[in-house]
């Protein structure tokens, strides 16, 4: 496990170039960092904050929104600001009014695709244009129907963690995305893998978790805990491997709400884990994009509270419209959608993310 921790402290922008080829000559800070076993900026471990990323894939629904807000529950970082999660959202069944609410609770909204269609293998062969429709489409839909700033939608994750290699990253580059979070540890493990370089796009490795001799990048893919205390210990043990060694950023990535819906004790165990983190004055639970901002401009623990400050957001309105579509108004069959703004004429979909007539 120590090997994994070593390779993931620095989140490299010099995408998919081998680490032997990544040097300070071709990877210039602060826009780029090579993988490295030490904290950024020459910080000592004692002066390094332990960053924690909590992320969920999928549509925001009433059920999972209630669980997310239960976990947030006015929880704060050591500087008094709200903790931040990251939500990788796809369009189908997404409640844009609840998405708006999460954004204005200072949570990060990121992209996961417009359609999220199965089978997963089909995503390996999509073109640049198709990926632009998927990533750019959900970005447009989130900005429009959740009424949030498009500039705040900075990250991407490939559906089923399946990219098309260079086509996916070319689309992300063209769309100005800041980061991708689709690769287990530091390598592309699901081919095809990108062969070119994409300066400006940061990769956030999904560091593997362990439980009962199972290894997983998505926390719900490991051997499932069967009690509240097993859930708590599973998360705590994996956190401790970071916290007591390199202090590399620690991530818990889950598929929407299924892990909690299957067993409420897992939700309670997750909450107990967050309660433990709240007792540590060097642990900051922040959105992935904010963590990358710190990686580009690392501040010591004494200054990190100011770095992760929480100036008030400029609130936008949300009208909470319920939209229904059938027949020619929906290319994918009968659908409902919750929106902050007036319902579009047709159901938004790839190629027409704003539902224009």
GROMACS .gro file of C-alpha atoms in nm:
model
  357
    1UNK     CA    1   0.000   0.000   0.000
    2UNK     CA    2   0.290   0.235   0.066
    3UNK     CA    3   0.383   0.211  -0.302
    4UNK     CA    4   0.039   0.349  -0.393
    5UNK     CA    5   0.073   0.636  -0.150
    6UNK     CA    6   0.412   0.729  -0.290
    7UNK     CA    7   0.295   0.765  -0.648
    8UNK     CA    8  -0.013   0.973  -0.584
    9UNK     CA    9   0.089   1.271  -0.375
   10UNK     CA   10   0.148   1.493  -0.673
   11UNK     CA   11  -0.138   1.506  -0.917
   12UNK     CA   12   0.027   1.537  -1.255
   13UNK     CA   13  -0.083   1.762  -1.537
   14UNK     CA   14   0.178   1.623  -1.776
   15UNK     CA   15  -0.081   1.364  -1.859
   16UNK     CA   16   0.019   1.003  -1.916
   17UNK     CA   17   0.380   1.075  -1.983
   18UNK     CA   18   0.585   0.826  -1.784
   19UNK     CA   19   0.725   0.961  -1.461
   20UNK     CA   20   1.078   0.893  -1.586
   21UNK     CA   21   1.011   1.144  -1.864
   22UNK     CA   22   0.849   1.402  -1.638
   23UNK     CA   23   1.107   1.658  -1.528
   24UNK     CA   24   1.112   2.012  -1.398
   25UNK     CA   25   1.222   2.117  -1.747
   26UNK     CA   26   0.913   1.987  -1.926
   27UNK     CA   27   0.671   2.013  -1.635
   28UNK     CA   28   0.690   2.363  -1.493
   29UNK     CA   29   0.514   2.462  -1.171
   30UNK     CA   30   0.257   2.581  -1.083
   31UNK     CA   31   0.072   2.462  -1.396
   32UNK     CA   32   0.231   2.118  -1.380
   33UNK     CA   33   0.366   1.880  -1.117
   34UNK     CA   34   0.528   1.540  -1.158
   35UNK     CA   35   0.440   1.257  -0.925
   36UNK     CA   36   0.646   1.275  -0.609
   37UNK     CA   37   0.647   1.104  -0.268
   38UNK     CA   38   0.685   1.432  -0.077
   39UNK     CA   39   0.436   1.708   0.002
   40UNK     CA   40   0.430   1.998  -0.245
   41UNK     CA   41   0.619   2.321  -0.195
   42UNK     CA   42   0.884   2.158   0.023
   43UNK     CA   43   0.638   2.142   0.314
   44UNK     CA   44   0.716   1.917   0.606
   45UNK     CA   45   0.455   1.659   0.701
   46UNK     CA   46   0.382   1.855   1.018
   47UNK     CA   47   0.303   2.163   0.808
   48UNK     CA   48   0.097   1.976   0.547
   49UNK     CA   49  -0.283   1.961   0.574
   50UNK     CA   50  -0.442   1.623   0.518
   51UNK     CA   51  -0.685   1.679   0.232
   52UNK     CA   52  -0.988   1.452   0.202
   53UNK     CA   53  -1.201   1.422  -0.113
   54UNK     CA   54  -1.555   1.285  -0.078
   55UNK     CA   55  -1.716   1.225  -0.417
   56UNK     CA   56  -2.036   1.070  -0.549
   57UNK     CA   57  -2.128   0.967  -0.905
   58UNK     CA   58  -2.477   0.996  -1.051
   59UNK     CA   59  -2.795   1.199  -1.062
   60UNK     CA   60  -2.908   1.400  -0.761
   61UNK     CA   61  -3.242   1.266  -0.638
   62UNK     CA   62  -3.458   1.338  -0.334
   63UNK     CA   63  -3.334   1.024  -0.158
   64UNK     CA   64  -2.965   1.077  -0.203
   65UNK     CA   65  -2.994   1.453  -0.147
   66UNK     CA   66  -3.138   1.378   0.197
   67UNK     CA   67  -2.846   1.147   0.272
   68UNK     CA   68  -2.589   1.397   0.146
   69UNK     CA   69  -2.732   1.679   0.355
   70UNK     CA   70  -2.750   1.443   0.654
   71UNK     CA   71  -2.375   1.390   0.619
   72UNK     CA   72  -2.302   1.758   0.559
   73UNK     CA   73  -2.527   1.871   0.847
   74UNK     CA   74  -2.350   2.204   0.897
   75UNK     CA   75  -2.022   2.015   0.931
   76UNK     CA   76  -1.721   2.248   0.914
   77UNK     CA   77  -1.347   2.237   0.852
   78UNK     CA   78  -1.100   2.363   1.115
   79UNK     CA   79  -1.126   2.716   0.969
   80UNK     CA   80  -1.502   2.730   1.030
   81UNK     CA   81  -1.598   2.692   0.662
   82UNK     CA   82  -1.834   2.417   0.541
   83UNK     CA   83  -1.676   2.092   0.430
   84UNK     CA   84  -1.701   2.033   0.055
   85UNK     CA   85  -1.796   1.723  -0.143
   86UNK     CA   86  -1.778   1.667  -0.520
   87UNK     CA   87  -2.070   1.540  -0.726
   88UNK     CA   88  -2.008   1.392  -1.073
   89UNK     CA   89  -2.351   1.430  -1.230
   90UNK     CA   90  -2.523   1.277  -1.530
   91UNK     CA   91  -2.846   1.411  -1.678
   92UNK     CA   92  -3.089   1.119  -1.662
   93UNK     CA   93  -3.311   1.152  -1.352
   94UNK     CA   94  -3.110   1.444  -1.218
   95UNK     CA   95  -3.304   1.694  -1.007
   96UNK     CA   96  -3.156   2.028  -1.111
   97UNK     CA   97  -3.328   2.218  -0.831
   98UNK     CA   98  -3.157   1.999  -0.570
   99UNK     CA   99  -2.831   2.033  -0.765
  100UNK     CA  100  -2.870   2.410  -0.731
  101UNK     CA  101  -2.920   2.369  -0.357
  102UNK     CA  102  -2.601   2.163  -0.320
  103UNK     CA  103  -2.398   2.415  -0.518
  104UNK     CA  104  -2.509   2.697  -0.291
  105UNK     CA  105  -2.419   2.485   0.011
  106UNK     CA  106  -2.064   2.524  -0.130
  107UNK     CA  107  -2.045   2.176  -0.281
  108UNK     CA  108  -1.868   2.108  -0.611
  109UNK     CA  109  -2.074   2.015  -0.916
  110UNK     CA  110  -1.878   1.828  -1.186
  111UNK     CA  111  -1.958   1.637  -1.505
  112UNK     CA  112  -2.017   1.265  -1.556
  113UNK     CA  113  -2.186   1.271  -1.901
  114UNK     CA  114  -2.520   1.364  -2.051
  115UNK     CA  115  -2.651   1.015  -2.127
  116UNK     CA  116  -2.449   0.765  -1.915
  117UNK     CA  117  -2.573   0.492  -2.149
  118UNK     CA  118  -2.483   0.125  -2.120
  119UNK     CA  119  -2.301  -0.092  -2.213
  120UNK     CA  120  -1.989   0.056  -2.060
  121UNK     CA  121  -1.768  -0.082  -2.339
  122UNK     CA  122  -1.929   0.155  -2.591
  123UNK     CA  123  -1.759   0.451  -2.424
  124UNK     CA  124  -1.420   0.318  -2.535
  125UNK     CA  125  -1.495   0.402  -2.898
  126UNK     CA  126  -1.658   0.743  -2.882
  127UNK     CA  127  -1.525   1.026  -3.097
  128UNK     CA  128  -1.410   1.372  -2.990
  129UNK     CA  129  -1.744   1.510  -3.111
  130UNK     CA  130  -1.939   1.254  -2.906
  131UNK     CA  131  -1.737   1.326  -2.593
  132UNK     CA  132  -1.787   1.698  -2.650
  133UNK     CA  133  -2.162   1.636  -2.665
  134UNK     CA  134  -2.148   1.430  -2.345
  135UNK     CA  135  -1.916   1.642  -2.129
  136UNK     CA  136  -2.001   1.980  -2.276
  137UNK     CA  137  -2.368   1.887  -2.290
  138UNK     CA  138  -2.401   1.810  -1.919
  139UNK     CA  139  -2.193   2.119  -1.841
  140UNK     CA  140  -2.442   2.332  -2.038
  141UNK     CA  141  -2.743   2.156  -1.886
  142UNK     CA  142  -2.613   2.203  -1.530
  143UNK     CA  143  -2.544   2.571  -1.588
  144UNK     CA  144  -2.886   2.628  -1.745
  145UNK     CA  145  -3.128   2.413  -1.546
  146UNK     CA  146  -2.953   2.429  -1.207
  147UNK     CA  147  -2.881   2.799  -1.270
  148UNK     CA  148  -2.520   2.780  -1.156
  149UNK     CA  149  -2.213   2.945  -1.313
  150UNK     CA  150  -2.057   2.737  -1.589
  151UNK     CA  151  -1.714   2.854  -1.466
  152UNK     CA  152  -1.777   2.663  -1.144
  153UNK     CA  153  -1.811   2.330  -1.328
  154UNK     CA  154  -1.444   2.237  -1.354
  155UNK     CA  155  -1.408   1.859  -1.338
  156UNK     CA  156  -1.496   1.543  -1.530
  157UNK     CA  157  -1.522   1.171  -1.472
  158UNK     CA  158  -1.576   0.921  -1.754
  159UNK     CA  159  -1.886   0.702  -1.726
  160UNK     CA  160  -1.796   0.364  -1.575
  161UNK     CA  161  -1.437   0.504  -1.563
  162UNK     CA  162  -1.421   0.415  -1.934
  163UNK     CA  163  -1.260   0.677  -2.155
  164UNK     CA  164  -1.176   0.666  -2.527
  165UNK     CA  165  -0.820   0.771  -2.457
  166UNK     CA  166  -0.708   1.071  -2.659
  167UNK     CA  167  -1.059   1.145  -2.788
  168UNK     CA  168  -1.186   1.198  -2.432
  169UNK     CA  169  -0.900   1.424  -2.329
  170UNK     CA  170  -0.907   1.622  -2.652
  171UNK     CA  171  -1.272   1.699  -2.580
  172UNK     CA  172  -1.190   1.797  -2.221
  173UNK     CA  173  -0.906   2.017  -2.340
  174UNK     CA  174  -1.131   2.186  -2.598
  175UNK     CA  175  -1.396   2.245  -2.330
  176UNK     CA  176  -1.143   2.395  -2.088
  177UNK     CA  177  -1.193   2.134  -1.815
  178UNK     CA  178  -0.956   2.166  -1.520
  179UNK     CA  179  -0.925   1.803  -1.414
  180UNK     CA  180  -1.019   1.442  -1.472
  181UNK     CA  181  -1.083   1.186  -1.198
  182UNK     CA  182  -1.124   0.856  -1.383
  183UNK     CA  183  -0.801   0.660  -1.332
  184UNK     CA  184  -0.728   0.415  -1.050
  185UNK     CA  185  -0.403   0.520  -0.876
  186UNK     CA  186  -0.161   0.696  -1.113
  187UNK     CA  187  -0.210   0.482  -1.425
  188UNK     CA  188  -0.473   0.442  -1.691
  189UNK     CA  189  -0.596   0.091  -1.608
  190UNK     CA  190  -0.890   0.070  -1.851
  191UNK     CA  191  -0.780   0.096  -2.216
  192UNK     CA  192  -0.767   0.272  -2.450
  193UNK     CA  193  -0.527   0.504  -2.272
  194UNK     CA  194  -0.429   0.854  -2.390
  195UNK     CA  195  -0.097   0.868  -2.572
  196UNK     CA  196  -0.064   1.243  -2.608
  197UNK     CA  197   0.002   1.519  -2.353
  198UNK     CA  198  -0.271   1.757  -2.235
  199UNK     CA  199  -0.109   2.041  -2.042
  200UNK     CA  200  -0.366   2.215  -1.828
  201UNK     CA  201  -0.573   1.907  -1.743
  202UNK     CA  202  -0.486   1.766  -1.404
  203UNK     CA  203  -0.535   1.399  -1.324
  204UNK     CA  204  -0.665   1.304  -0.981
  205UNK     CA  205  -0.577   0.939  -0.917
  206UNK     CA  206  -0.850   0.732  -0.751
  207UNK     CA  207  -0.627   0.578  -0.488
  208UNK     CA  208  -0.718   0.216  -0.417
  209UNK     CA  209  -0.888   0.121  -0.090
  210UNK     CA  210  -0.850  -0.216   0.081
  211UNK     CA  211  -1.090  -0.435   0.276
  212UNK     CA  212  -1.056  -0.805   0.357
  213UNK     CA  213  -0.806  -0.863   0.077
  214UNK     CA  214  -1.021  -0.686  -0.180
  215UNK     CA  215  -0.892  -0.375  -0.357
  216UNK     CA  216  -1.114  -0.111  -0.515
  217UNK     CA  217  -1.111   0.243  -0.651
  218UNK     CA  218  -1.483   0.293  -0.588
  219UNK     CA  219  -1.539   0.234  -0.217
  220UNK     CA  220  -1.859   0.037  -0.280
  221UNK     CA  221  -1.670  -0.217  -0.495
  222UNK     CA  222  -1.466  -0.363  -0.207
  223UNK     CA  223  -1.594  -0.637   0.021
  224UNK     CA  224  -1.900  -0.477   0.179
  225UNK     CA  225  -1.901  -0.399   0.552
  226UNK     CA  226  -2.190  -0.559   0.740
  227UNK     CA  227  -2.226  -0.330   1.040
  228UNK     CA  228  -2.192   0.035   1.134
  229UNK     CA  229  -1.861  -0.031   1.308
  230UNK     CA  230  -1.724  -0.233   1.015
  231UNK     CA  231  -1.810   0.057   0.784
  232UNK     CA  232  -1.642   0.304   1.015
  233UNK     CA  233  -1.330   0.088   1.053
  234UNK     CA  234  -1.305   0.028   0.677
  235UNK     CA  235  -1.296   0.401   0.604
  236UNK     CA  236  -1.076   0.486   0.903
  237UNK     CA  237  -0.815   0.218   0.830
  238UNK     CA  238  -0.770   0.341   0.473
  239UNK     CA  239  -0.759   0.704   0.586
  240UNK     CA  240  -0.491   0.621   0.844
  241UNK     CA  241  -0.261   0.480   0.575
  242UNK     CA  242  -0.246   0.830   0.429
  243UNK     CA  243  -0.261   1.030   0.749
  244UNK     CA  244   0.020   0.844   0.926
  245UNK     CA  245   0.257   0.825   0.628
  246UNK     CA  246   0.269   1.071   0.337
  247UNK     CA  247  -0.046   1.276   0.401
  248UNK     CA  248  -0.130   1.232   0.034
  249UNK     CA  249  -0.488   1.340  -0.045
  250UNK     CA  250  -0.734   1.071   0.059
  251UNK     CA  251  -1.045   1.006  -0.149
  252UNK     CA  252  -1.366   0.812  -0.092
  253UNK     CA  253  -1.554   0.764  -0.419
  254UNK     CA  254  -1.903   0.614  -0.422
  255UNK     CA  255  -2.164   0.542  -0.689
  256UNK     CA  256  -2.450   0.778  -0.605
  257UNK     CA  257  -2.650   0.641  -0.312
  258UNK     CA  258  -2.665   0.264  -0.361
  259UNK     CA  259  -2.418   0.182  -0.083
  260UNK     CA  260  -2.631   0.373   0.167
  261UNK     CA  261  -2.968   0.256   0.033
  262UNK     CA  262  -2.868  -0.108   0.070
  263UNK     CA  263  -2.794  -0.063   0.438
  264UNK     CA  264  -2.856   0.243   0.656
  265UNK     CA  265  -2.578   0.136   0.893
  266UNK     CA  266  -2.328   0.223   0.618
  267UNK     CA  267  -2.461   0.579   0.613
  268UNK     CA  268  -2.429   0.591   0.992
  269UNK     CA  269  -2.077   0.443   0.977
  270UNK     CA  270  -1.977   0.700   0.714
  271UNK     CA  271  -2.112   0.974   0.940
  272UNK     CA  272  -1.916   0.835   1.236
  273UNK     CA  273  -1.603   0.845   1.021
  274UNK     CA  274  -1.667   1.211   0.936
  275UNK     CA  275  -1.724   1.282   1.306
  276UNK     CA  276  -1.375   1.145   1.375
  277UNK     CA  277  -1.220   1.360   1.103
  278UNK     CA  278  -1.389   1.663   1.256
  279UNK     CA  279  -1.177   1.620   1.569
  280UNK     CA  280  -0.850   1.668   1.375
  281UNK     CA  281  -0.729   2.025   1.326
  282UNK     CA  282  -0.509   1.939   1.027
  283UNK     CA  283  -0.777   1.763   0.818
  284UNK     CA  284  -0.963   1.959   0.550
  285UNK     CA  285  -1.252   1.801   0.357
  286UNK     CA  286  -1.262   2.001   0.036
  287UNK     CA  287  -1.396   1.968  -0.319
  288UNK     CA  288  -1.147   1.815  -0.561
  289UNK     CA  289  -1.102   2.138  -0.759
  290UNK     CA  290  -1.019   2.331  -0.441
  291UNK     CA  291  -0.767   2.063  -0.346
  292UNK     CA  292  -0.598   2.104  -0.683
  293UNK     CA  293  -0.590   2.480  -0.635
  294UNK     CA  294  -0.390   2.412  -0.319
  295UNK     CA  295  -0.161   2.167  -0.501
  296UNK     CA  296  -0.077   2.445  -0.748
  297UNK     CA  297  -0.016   2.694  -0.469
  298UNK     CA  298   0.058   2.497  -0.151
  299UNK     CA  299   0.028   2.680   0.179
  300UNK     CA  300   0.149   2.552   0.517
  301UNK     CA  301  -0.103   2.438   0.774
  302UNK     CA  302  -0.090   2.773   0.956
  303UNK     CA  303  -0.207   2.952   0.640
  304UNK     CA  304  -0.436   2.690   0.488
  305UNK     CA  305  -0.740   2.815   0.678
  306UNK     CA  306  -0.724   3.140   0.486
  307UNK     CA  307  -0.655   2.955   0.162
  308UNK     CA  308  -0.974   2.749   0.202
  309UNK     CA  309  -1.183   3.050   0.302
  310UNK     CA  310  -1.549   3.060   0.210
  311UNK     CA  311  -1.659   3.400   0.076
  312UNK     CA  312  -2.035   3.415   0.020
  313UNK     CA  313  -2.155   3.300  -0.320
  314UNK     CA  314  -2.371   3.526  -0.534
  315UNK     CA  315  -2.704   3.350  -0.502
  316UNK     CA  316  -2.906   3.277  -0.814
  317UNK     CA  317  -3.276   3.197  -0.827
  318UNK     CA  318  -3.435   2.853  -0.857
  319UNK     CA  319  -3.802   2.830  -0.954
  320UNK     CA  320  -3.843   2.453  -0.898
  321UNK     CA  321  -4.030   2.360  -1.217
  322UNK     CA  322  -4.150   2.005  -1.284
  323UNK     CA  323  -4.119   1.917  -1.654
  324UNK     CA  324  -4.283   1.618  -1.826
  325UNK     CA  325  -4.210   1.485  -2.175
  326UNK     CA  326  -4.346   1.212  -2.399
  327UNK     CA  327  -4.390   1.136  -2.767
  328UNK     CA  328  -4.197   1.361  -3.003
  329UNK     CA  329  -4.093   1.582  -2.710
  330UNK     CA  330  -3.850   1.316  -2.583
  331UNK     CA  331  -3.601   1.119  -2.792
  332UNK     CA  332  -3.569   0.856  -2.515
  333UNK     CA  333  -3.929   0.791  -2.414
  334UNK     CA  334  -4.140   0.944  -2.134
  335UNK     CA  335  -3.931   1.149  -1.894
  336UNK     CA  336  -3.973   1.392  -1.606
  337UNK     CA  337  -3.722   1.657  -1.503
  338UNK     CA  338  -3.695   1.909  -1.218
  339UNK     CA  339  -3.554   2.245  -1.325
  340UNK     CA  340  -3.476   2.583  -1.169
  341UNK     CA  341  -3.587   2.761  -1.486
  342UNK     CA  342  -3.883   2.735  -1.721
  343UNK     CA  343  -3.913   2.388  -1.875
  344UNK     CA  344  -3.748   2.352  -2.217
  345UNK     CA  345  -3.964   2.260  -2.513
  346UNK     CA  346  -3.815   1.912  -2.553
  347UNK     CA  347  -3.633   1.676  -2.319
  348UNK     CA  348  -3.263   1.773  -2.312
  349UNK     CA  349  -3.035   1.506  -2.456
  350UNK     CA  350  -2.701   1.463  -2.629
  351UNK     CA  351  -2.682   1.699  -2.923
  352UNK     CA  352  -2.948   1.922  -2.769
  353UNK     CA  353  -2.858   1.970  -2.401
  354UNK     CA  354  -3.078   2.279  -2.363
  355UNK     CA  355  -3.388   2.112  -2.508
  356UNK     CA  356  -3.434   2.363  -2.786
  357UNK     CA  357  -3.728   2.307  -3.026
   0.00000   0.00000   0.00000
